[in-house]
């Protein structure tokens, strides 16, 4: 599974403080710890507090790159913030541009911009596209699939390889009133999205969204990850420092015959840390 580590996000108090105080060490340590825990990519999100989002994105990218070479996942819905990060990044090992809706009322061309930036960033650059359009986040299965189909079609028209496309069906907190039907809707949408292109696009979610504000957060995250993996989820933005969650990833991959079973499968997975 392609694991995108979620912790370098201005939403977290320690990261927000490090950004305000320009404390590179906090960021470097998070980068190193998450890499050691098995991150394929490190998500980089400036949060909402920083006044200068573009400058902050560049400072985060530079701080991370001083300590490790793990590929980055630049997380912003503003093309300008992504472009700023791309100016200072070393994208040789790959980069993900996270994320674009299909279109927006204020910017019909937003997905084209993300594709163009990815093309310029090199052959290993991917994008995450959200099943969301100018009307917002759909609540039903069919609209999610229809938007995903339009995303795939747009990528094809632009000659953008489906293997460089991640589709995010957008997970909302299960605790939100009336949202409890959404996890199953997402799984049903994934069942169809995986057939939209050959080779299939990747599928990802921001896993921790599902348990925001809830009790038993890690348990909810773990169970949904295992459920979604069996419906074709092959990537997720997760807390890689949650050891129990990482054990679920390893076990799900073994049960789906993606990793060879041996009595020490868990040990092998956690020591090899393959994507
Ligand atoms: N899809 C895509 N990208 C995303 C998301 C998504 N990027 C951001 C987010 N969603 C994924 N990352 C997180 C990171 C943290 C949390 C949830 C998702 C989280 N944070 C704690 C909270 O809100 O309770 C903060 C706790 C603290 O302050 O210490 O849960 O869906 N493509």
mmCIF file of C-alpha atoms and ligand atoms in Angstrom:
data_model
loop_
_atom_site.group_PDB
_atom_site.id
_atom_site.type_symbol
_atom_site.label_atom_id
_atom_site.label_comp_id
_atom_site.label_asym_id
_atom_site.label_seq_id
_atom_site.Cartn_x
_atom_site.Cartn_y
_atom_site.Cartn_z
ATOM 1 C CA UNK A 1 0.000 0.000 0.000
ATOM 2 C CA UNK A 2 1.213 3.484 -0.832
ATOM 3 C CA UNK A 3 1.296 5.185 2.555
ATOM 4 C CA UNK A 4 1.234 8.973 2.700
ATOM 5 C CA UNK A 5 2.227 10.100 6.206
ATOM 6 C CA UNK A 6 -0.138 12.777 7.544
ATOM 7 C CA UNK A 7 1.739 14.441 10.432
ATOM 8 C CA UNK A 8 3.470 17.381 8.724
ATOM 9 C CA UNK A 9 0.273 19.398 8.674
ATOM 10 C CA UNK A 10 -0.237 22.851 10.195
ATOM 11 C CA UNK A 11 -3.462 21.473 11.661
ATOM 12 C CA UNK A 12 -1.353 19.859 14.413
ATOM 13 C CA UNK A 13 -0.334 22.136 17.274
ATOM 14 C CA UNK A 14 3.356 21.159 17.251
ATOM 15 C CA UNK A 15 3.685 21.773 13.490
ATOM 16 C CA UNK A 16 1.783 25.063 13.715
ATOM 17 C CA UNK A 17 4.156 26.205 16.470
ATOM 18 C CA UNK A 18 7.222 25.058 14.502
ATOM 19 C CA UNK A 19 6.001 27.043 11.473
ATOM 20 C CA UNK A 20 5.459 30.179 13.591
ATOM 21 C CA UNK A 21 8.893 29.840 15.239
ATOM 22 C CA UNK A 22 10.692 28.628 12.076
ATOM 23 C CA UNK A 23 11.894 25.596 14.049
ATOM 24 C CA UNK A 24 13.324 23.257 11.410
ATOM 25 C CA UNK A 25 14.238 20.590 13.918
ATOM 26 C CA UNK A 26 10.631 19.693 14.784
ATOM 27 C CA UNK A 27 9.806 19.270 11.089
ATOM 28 C CA UNK A 28 12.990 17.305 10.367
ATOM 29 C CA UNK A 29 12.294 14.919 13.240
ATOM 30 C CA UNK A 30 8.737 14.274 12.076
ATOM 31 C CA UNK A 31 10.060 13.593 8.579
ATOM 32 C CA UNK A 32 12.644 11.139 9.880
ATOM 33 C CA UNK A 33 10.278 9.353 12.300
ATOM 34 C CA UNK A 34 7.573 8.898 9.670
ATOM 35 C CA UNK A 35 10.101 7.663 7.120
ATOM 36 C CA UNK A 36 11.405 5.081 9.581
ATOM 37 C CA UNK A 37 7.828 3.993 10.310
ATOM 38 C CA UNK A 38 7.304 3.094 6.640
ATOM 39 C CA UNK A 39 5.995 6.218 4.870
ATOM 40 C CA UNK A 40 6.107 6.031 1.060
ATOM 41 C CA UNK A 41 5.426 9.779 0.837
ATOM 42 C CA UNK A 42 5.314 12.565 3.401
ATOM 43 C CA UNK A 43 2.250 14.810 3.182
ATOM 44 C CA UNK A 44 3.117 18.512 3.509
ATOM 45 C CA UNK A 45 0.246 20.822 4.437
ATOM 46 C CA UNK A 46 0.808 24.378 5.716
ATOM 47 C CA UNK A 47 -2.535 24.478 7.560
ATOM 48 C CA UNK A 48 -4.704 27.544 7.778
ATOM 49 C CA UNK A 49 -2.791 29.720 10.250
ATOM 50 C CA UNK A 50 0.213 30.695 8.139
ATOM 51 C CA UNK A 51 -0.227 34.118 6.496
ATOM 52 C CA UNK A 52 2.250 33.380 3.709
ATOM 53 C CA UNK A 53 1.170 29.927 2.521
ATOM 54 C CA UNK A 54 3.541 29.818 -0.454
ATOM 55 C CA UNK A 55 6.592 30.804 1.603
ATOM 56 C CA UNK A 56 5.577 28.359 4.346
ATOM 57 C CA UNK A 57 5.247 25.504 1.842
ATOM 58 C CA UNK A 58 8.761 26.251 0.584
ATOM 59 C CA UNK A 59 10.157 26.432 4.111
ATOM 60 C CA UNK A 60 8.543 23.066 5.006
ATOM 61 C CA UNK A 61 9.859 21.382 1.833
ATOM 62 C CA UNK A 62 13.372 22.719 2.459
ATOM 63 C CA UNK A 63 13.315 21.719 6.135
ATOM 64 C CA UNK A 64 12.245 18.169 5.266
ATOM 65 C CA UNK A 65 14.763 17.789 2.457
ATOM 66 C CA UNK A 66 17.590 18.701 4.826
ATOM 67 C CA UNK A 67 16.926 15.507 6.797
ATOM 68 C CA UNK A 68 15.606 12.932 4.311
ATOM 69 C CA UNK A 69 14.946 12.106 0.673
ATOM 70 C CA UNK A 70 11.482 10.569 1.123
ATOM 71 C CA UNK A 71 9.206 11.720 -1.724
ATOM 72 C CA UNK A 72 6.725 14.426 -0.781
ATOM 73 C CA UNK A 73 2.992 14.854 -1.234
ATOM 74 C CA UNK A 74 2.329 18.597 -1.501
ATOM 75 C CA UNK A 75 -1.073 19.130 0.088
ATOM 76 C CA UNK A 76 -2.965 22.257 -0.926
ATOM 77 C CA UNK A 77 -6.045 23.037 -2.944
ATOM 78 C CA UNK A 78 -4.391 26.256 -4.125
ATOM 79 C CA UNK A 79 -2.380 25.728 -7.325
ATOM 80 C CA UNK A 80 -0.093 28.637 -6.356
ATOM 81 C CA UNK A 81 0.938 26.934 -3.100
ATOM 82 C CA UNK A 82 1.726 23.685 -4.954
ATOM 83 C CA UNK A 83 3.694 25.616 -7.599
ATOM 84 C CA UNK A 84 5.731 27.319 -4.858
ATOM 85 C CA UNK A 85 6.616 23.933 -3.322
ATOM 86 C CA UNK A 86 7.574 22.544 -6.721
ATOM 87 C CA UNK A 87 10.079 25.378 -7.203
ATOM 88 C CA UNK A 88 12.272 24.128 -4.357
ATOM 89 C CA UNK A 89 11.560 20.400 -4.393
ATOM 90 C CA UNK A 90 13.787 17.575 -5.523
ATOM 91 C CA UNK A 91 11.157 15.421 -7.240
ATOM 92 C CA UNK A 92 13.493 12.762 -8.630
ATOM 93 C CA UNK A 93 12.011 10.048 -6.435
ATOM 94 C CA UNK A 94 8.476 11.231 -7.245
ATOM 95 C CA UNK A 95 5.979 13.736 -5.902
ATOM 96 C CA UNK A 96 2.209 13.816 -5.465
ATOM 97 C CA UNK A 97 0.195 16.992 -6.009
ATOM 98 C CA UNK A 98 -2.638 16.766 -3.461
ATOM 99 C CA UNK A 99 -5.367 17.684 -4.447
ATOM 100 C CA UNK A 100 -7.733 19.004 -7.086
ATOM 101 C CA UNK A 101 -11.484 18.674 -7.566
ATOM 102 C CA UNK A 102 -12.743 17.992 -11.111
ATOM 103 C CA UNK A 103 -13.679 21.665 -11.353
ATOM 104 C CA UNK A 104 -14.650 24.599 -9.199
ATOM 105 C CA UNK A 105 -17.121 27.447 -9.632
ATOM 106 C CA UNK A 106 -14.238 29.887 -9.231
ATOM 107 C CA UNK A 107 -11.795 27.865 -11.355
ATOM 108 C CA UNK A 108 -13.169 25.593 -14.066
ATOM 109 C CA UNK A 109 -9.644 24.690 -15.182
ATOM 110 C CA UNK A 110 -8.201 23.718 -11.822
ATOM 111 C CA UNK A 111 -7.618 20.030 -12.641
ATOM 112 C CA UNK A 112 -5.835 20.958 -15.895
ATOM 113 C CA UNK A 113 -3.499 23.125 -13.824
ATOM 114 C CA UNK A 114 -2.606 20.211 -11.530
ATOM 115 C CA UNK A 115 -1.984 17.921 -14.512
ATOM 116 C CA UNK A 116 0.222 20.535 -16.174
ATOM 117 C CA UNK A 117 2.232 21.081 -12.989
ATOM 118 C CA UNK A 118 2.682 17.299 -12.623
ATOM 119 C CA UNK A 119 3.861 16.995 -16.234
ATOM 120 C CA UNK A 120 6.434 19.701 -15.585
ATOM 121 C CA UNK A 121 7.579 18.089 -12.331
ATOM 122 C CA UNK A 122 8.738 14.951 -14.164
ATOM 123 C CA UNK A 123 7.642 11.433 -15.121
ATOM 124 C CA UNK A 124 7.197 10.284 -11.517
ATOM 125 C CA UNK A 125 4.836 13.094 -10.521
ATOM 126 C CA UNK A 126 1.239 12.117 -9.709
ATOM 127 C CA UNK A 127 -1.910 13.965 -8.767
ATOM 128 C CA UNK A 128 -4.733 13.266 -6.327
ATOM 129 C CA UNK A 129 -8.139 14.210 -7.747
ATOM 130 C CA UNK A 130 -11.145 14.442 -5.434
ATOM 131 C CA UNK A 131 -14.572 13.145 -6.435
ATOM 132 C CA UNK A 132 -15.865 16.662 -6.049
ATOM 133 C CA UNK A 133 -17.006 19.266 -8.562
ATOM 134 C CA UNK A 134 -18.430 22.783 -8.633
ATOM 135 C CA UNK A 135 -21.478 21.565 -6.712
ATOM 136 C CA UNK A 136 -19.319 20.339 -3.828
ATOM 137 C CA UNK A 137 -18.919 16.859 -2.336
ATOM 138 C CA UNK A 138 -21.578 14.423 -3.575
ATOM 139 C CA UNK A 139 -23.312 12.307 -0.969
ATOM 140 C CA UNK A 140 -24.459 9.451 -3.186
ATOM 141 C CA UNK A 141 -22.636 6.606 -4.909
ATOM 142 C CA UNK A 142 -23.599 7.370 -8.527
ATOM 143 C CA UNK A 143 -22.441 11.002 -8.504
ATOM 144 C CA UNK A 144 -19.120 9.994 -6.936
ATOM 145 C CA UNK A 145 -18.581 7.446 -9.725
ATOM 146 C CA UNK A 146 -19.739 9.878 -12.430
ATOM 147 C CA UNK A 147 -17.252 12.514 -11.258
ATOM 148 C CA UNK A 148 -14.489 9.894 -11.075
ATOM 149 C CA UNK A 149 -15.306 8.905 -14.678
ATOM 150 C CA UNK A 150 -14.986 12.549 -15.770
ATOM 151 C CA UNK A 151 -11.651 12.796 -13.923
ATOM 152 C CA UNK A 152 -10.355 9.695 -15.709
ATOM 153 C CA UNK A 153 -11.589 10.997 -19.051
ATOM 154 C CA UNK A 154 -9.936 14.383 -18.572
ATOM 155 C CA UNK A 155 -6.646 12.705 -17.656
ATOM 156 C CA UNK A 156 -6.886 10.524 -20.787
ATOM 157 C CA UNK A 157 -7.610 13.514 -23.023
ATOM 158 C CA UNK A 158 -4.491 15.184 -21.651
ATOM 159 C CA UNK A 159 -2.426 12.044 -22.214
ATOM 160 C CA UNK A 160 -1.849 11.739 -18.465
ATOM 161 C CA UNK A 161 -1.159 8.089 -17.538
ATOM 162 C CA UNK A 162 -3.833 6.577 -15.253
ATOM 163 C CA UNK A 163 -1.039 5.140 -13.085
ATOM 164 C CA UNK A 164 -0.157 8.709 -12.134
ATOM 165 C CA UNK A 165 -3.708 9.441 -11.044
ATOM 166 C CA UNK A 166 -5.015 8.918 -7.507
ATOM 167 C CA UNK A 167 -8.768 9.213 -7.008
ATOM 168 C CA UNK A 168 -9.927 10.269 -3.548
ATOM 169 C CA UNK A 169 -13.560 9.483 -2.751
ATOM 170 C CA UNK A 170 -13.432 11.910 0.215
ATOM 171 C CA UNK A 171 -14.011 10.480 3.645
ATOM 172 C CA UNK A 172 -16.063 12.583 6.052
ATOM 173 C CA UNK A 173 -16.242 12.163 9.846
ATOM 174 C CA UNK A 174 -18.616 9.317 10.657
ATOM 175 C CA UNK A 175 -19.758 11.271 13.703
ATOM 176 C CA UNK A 176 -21.336 14.064 11.624
ATOM 177 C CA UNK A 177 -25.140 13.738 11.734
ATOM 178 C CA UNK A 178 -26.433 11.707 8.757
ATOM 179 C CA UNK A 179 -22.878 10.849 7.634
ATOM 180 C CA UNK A 180 -22.988 7.301 8.907
ATOM 181 C CA UNK A 181 -24.114 5.964 5.526
ATOM 182 C CA UNK A 182 -21.037 7.461 3.835
ATOM 183 C CA UNK A 183 -18.379 4.818 4.599
ATOM 184 C CA UNK A 184 -20.460 2.151 2.820
ATOM 185 C CA UNK A 185 -21.219 4.526 -0.063
ATOM 186 C CA UNK A 186 -17.499 5.119 -0.489
ATOM 187 C CA UNK A 187 -16.789 1.388 -0.634
ATOM 188 C CA UNK A 188 -19.532 0.894 -3.234
ATOM 189 C CA UNK A 189 -18.111 3.775 -5.309
ATOM 190 C CA UNK A 190 -14.609 2.263 -5.116
ATOM 191 C CA UNK A 191 -15.946 -1.036 -6.466
ATOM 192 C CA UNK A 192 -16.840 0.804 -9.673
ATOM 193 C CA UNK A 193 -14.016 3.350 -9.875
ATOM 194 C CA UNK A 194 -11.371 0.655 -10.106
ATOM 195 C CA UNK A 195 -12.797 -0.403 -13.490
ATOM 196 C CA UNK A 196 -12.800 3.088 -15.028
ATOM 197 C CA UNK A 197 -9.343 2.751 -16.560
ATOM 198 C CA UNK A 198 -6.876 0.045 -17.470
ATOM 199 C CA UNK A 199 -4.425 0.162 -15.768
ATOM 200 C CA UNK A 200 -6.664 1.237 -12.875
ATOM 201 C CA UNK A 201 -6.122 4.619 -11.259
ATOM 202 C CA UNK A 202 -4.858 4.474 -7.685
ATOM 203 C CA UNK A 203 -7.443 5.025 -5.000
ATOM 204 C CA UNK A 204 -6.689 6.949 -1.826
ATOM 205 C CA UNK A 205 -8.441 8.554 1.153
ATOM 206 C CA UNK A 206 -7.564 10.822 4.053
ATOM 207 C CA UNK A 207 -8.188 8.030 6.550
ATOM 208 C CA UNK A 208 -8.097 10.002 9.822
ATOM 209 C CA UNK A 209 -10.969 12.198 8.624
ATOM 210 C CA UNK A 210 -13.345 9.331 9.393
ATOM 211 C CA UNK A 211 -12.732 9.395 13.132
ATOM 212 C CA UNK A 212 -12.465 13.146 13.710
ATOM 213 C CA UNK A 213 -14.255 14.059 16.914
ATOM 214 C CA UNK A 214 -15.032 10.415 17.682
ATOM 215 C CA UNK A 215 -13.870 8.085 20.467
ATOM 216 C CA UNK A 216 -11.772 4.994 19.637
ATOM 217 C CA UNK A 217 -10.138 6.869 16.776
ATOM 218 C CA UNK A 218 -7.413 4.374 15.995
ATOM 219 C CA UNK A 219 -9.861 1.448 16.055
ATOM 220 C CA UNK A 220 -12.243 3.201 13.648
ATOM 221 C CA UNK A 221 -9.324 4.077 11.343
ATOM 222 C CA UNK A 222 -7.971 0.536 11.401
ATOM 223 C CA UNK A 223 -11.261 -1.174 10.647
ATOM 224 C CA UNK A 224 -12.146 1.177 7.802
ATOM 225 C CA UNK A 225 -8.683 0.770 6.286
ATOM 226 C CA UNK A 226 -9.086 -3.020 6.210
ATOM 227 C CA UNK A 227 -12.573 -2.726 4.728
ATOM 228 C CA UNK A 228 -11.461 -0.262 2.053
ATOM 229 C CA UNK A 229 -8.365 -2.288 1.161
ATOM 230 C CA UNK A 230 -10.660 -5.151 0.199
ATOM 231 C CA UNK A 231 -12.554 -2.789 -2.149
ATOM 232 C CA UNK A 232 -9.422 -1.689 -4.003
ATOM 233 C CA UNK A 233 -7.967 1.092 -1.870
ATOM 234 C CA UNK A 234 -4.233 0.915 -2.599
ATOM 235 C CA UNK A 235 -3.105 4.145 -0.943
ATOM 236 C CA UNK A 236 -4.059 6.260 2.049
ATOM 237 C CA UNK A 237 -3.046 9.384 3.933
ATOM 238 C CA UNK A 238 -2.523 7.918 7.389
ATOM 239 C CA UNK A 239 -0.824 8.176 10.750
ATOM 240 C CA UNK A 240 2.120 5.869 10.046
ATOM 241 C CA UNK A 241 3.226 6.327 13.668
ATOM 242 C CA UNK A 242 0.158 4.295 14.741
ATOM 243 C CA UNK A 243 1.750 0.870 15.023
ATOM 244 C CA UNK A 244 -1.537 -1.013 15.270
ATOM 245 C CA UNK A 245 -2.700 0.624 12.051
ATOM 246 C CA UNK A 246 0.526 -0.395 10.312
ATOM 247 C CA UNK A 247 -0.029 -3.972 11.472
ATOM 248 C CA UNK A 248 -3.465 -3.883 9.842
ATOM 249 C CA UNK A 249 -1.894 -2.690 6.573
ATOM 250 C CA UNK A 250 0.604 -5.562 6.643
ATOM 251 C CA UNK A 251 -2.036 -8.157 7.514
ATOM 252 C CA UNK A 252 -4.537 -6.921 4.920
ATOM 253 C CA UNK A 253 -1.836 -7.118 2.236
ATOM 254 C CA UNK A 254 -0.931 -10.629 3.280
ATOM 255 C CA UNK A 255 -4.597 -11.757 3.299
ATOM 256 C CA UNK A 256 -5.074 -10.248 -0.171
ATOM 257 C CA UNK A 257 -2.066 -12.226 -1.392
ATOM 258 C CA UNK A 258 0.004 -9.096 -2.032
ATOM 259 C CA UNK A 259 2.681 -10.150 0.439
ATOM 260 C CA UNK A 260 3.825 -13.724 0.849
ATOM 261 C CA UNK A 261 2.681 -15.436 4.031
ATOM 262 C CA UNK A 262 5.378 -16.603 6.394
ATOM 263 C CA UNK A 263 5.151 -17.064 10.150
ATOM 264 C CA UNK A 264 7.077 -13.848 10.515
ATOM 265 C CA UNK A 265 5.061 -11.840 7.930
ATOM 266 C CA UNK A 266 4.499 -8.969 10.346
ATOM 267 C CA UNK A 267 8.162 -8.682 11.232
ATOM 268 C CA UNK A 268 9.171 -8.946 7.588
ATOM 269 C CA UNK A 269 6.754 -6.238 6.506
ATOM 270 C CA UNK A 270 7.758 -3.811 9.211
ATOM 271 C CA UNK A 271 11.454 -4.321 8.593
ATOM 272 C CA UNK A 272 11.311 -4.123 4.789
ATOM 273 C CA UNK A 273 8.712 -1.325 4.653
ATOM 274 C CA UNK A 274 7.859 -1.666 1.024
ATOM 275 C CA UNK A 275 5.227 0.539 -0.584
HETATM 276 N N1 LIG B 1 -7.858 13.881 1.185
HETATM 277 C C1 LIG B 1 -6.706 14.359 0.672
HETATM 278 N N2 LIG B 1 -5.819 15.052 1.402
HETATM 279 C C2 LIG B 1 -6.084 15.327 2.705
HETATM 280 C C3 LIG B 1 -7.279 14.854 3.294
HETATM 281 C C4 LIG B 1 -8.185 14.116 2.494
HETATM 282 N N3 LIG B 1 -5.186 16.032 3.441
HETATM 283 C C5 LIG B 1 -5.509 16.451 4.782
HETATM 284 C C6 LIG B 1 -6.405 15.444 5.471
HETATM 285 N N4 LIG B 1 -7.514 15.096 4.614
HETATM 286 C C7 LIG B 1 -5.619 14.201 5.829
HETATM 287 N N5 LIG B 1 -4.771 14.454 6.955
HETATM 288 C C8 LIG B 1 -5.265 14.521 8.229
HETATM 289 C C9 LIG B 1 -4.417 14.933 9.237
HETATM 290 C C10 LIG B 1 -4.876 14.990 10.546
HETATM 291 C C11 LIG B 1 -6.171 14.648 10.840
HETATM 292 C C12 LIG B 1 -7.013 14.219 9.860
HETATM 293 C C13 LIG B 1 -6.568 14.144 8.548
HETATM 294 C C14 LIG B 1 -6.664 14.755 12.239
HETATM 295 N N6 LIG B 1 -6.156 15.707 13.033
HETATM 296 C C15 LIG B 1 -6.509 15.905 14.407
HETATM 297 C C16 LIG B 1 -7.991 16.286 14.524
HETATM 298 O O1 LIG B 1 -8.490 17.046 13.683
HETATM 299 O O2 LIG B 1 -8.628 15.817 15.466
HETATM 300 C C17 LIG B 1 -5.674 17.017 14.997
HETATM 301 C C18 LIG B 1 -5.199 16.622 16.350
HETATM 302 C C19 LIG B 1 -4.189 17.565 16.938
HETATM 303 O O3 LIG B 1 -4.337 18.773 16.801
HETATM 304 O O4 LIG B 1 -3.246 17.080 17.542
HETATM 305 O O5 LIG B 1 -7.531 14.031 12.635
HETATM 306 O O6 LIG B 1 -9.255 13.662 2.924
HETATM 307 N N7 LIG B 1 -6.443 14.081 -0.609
#
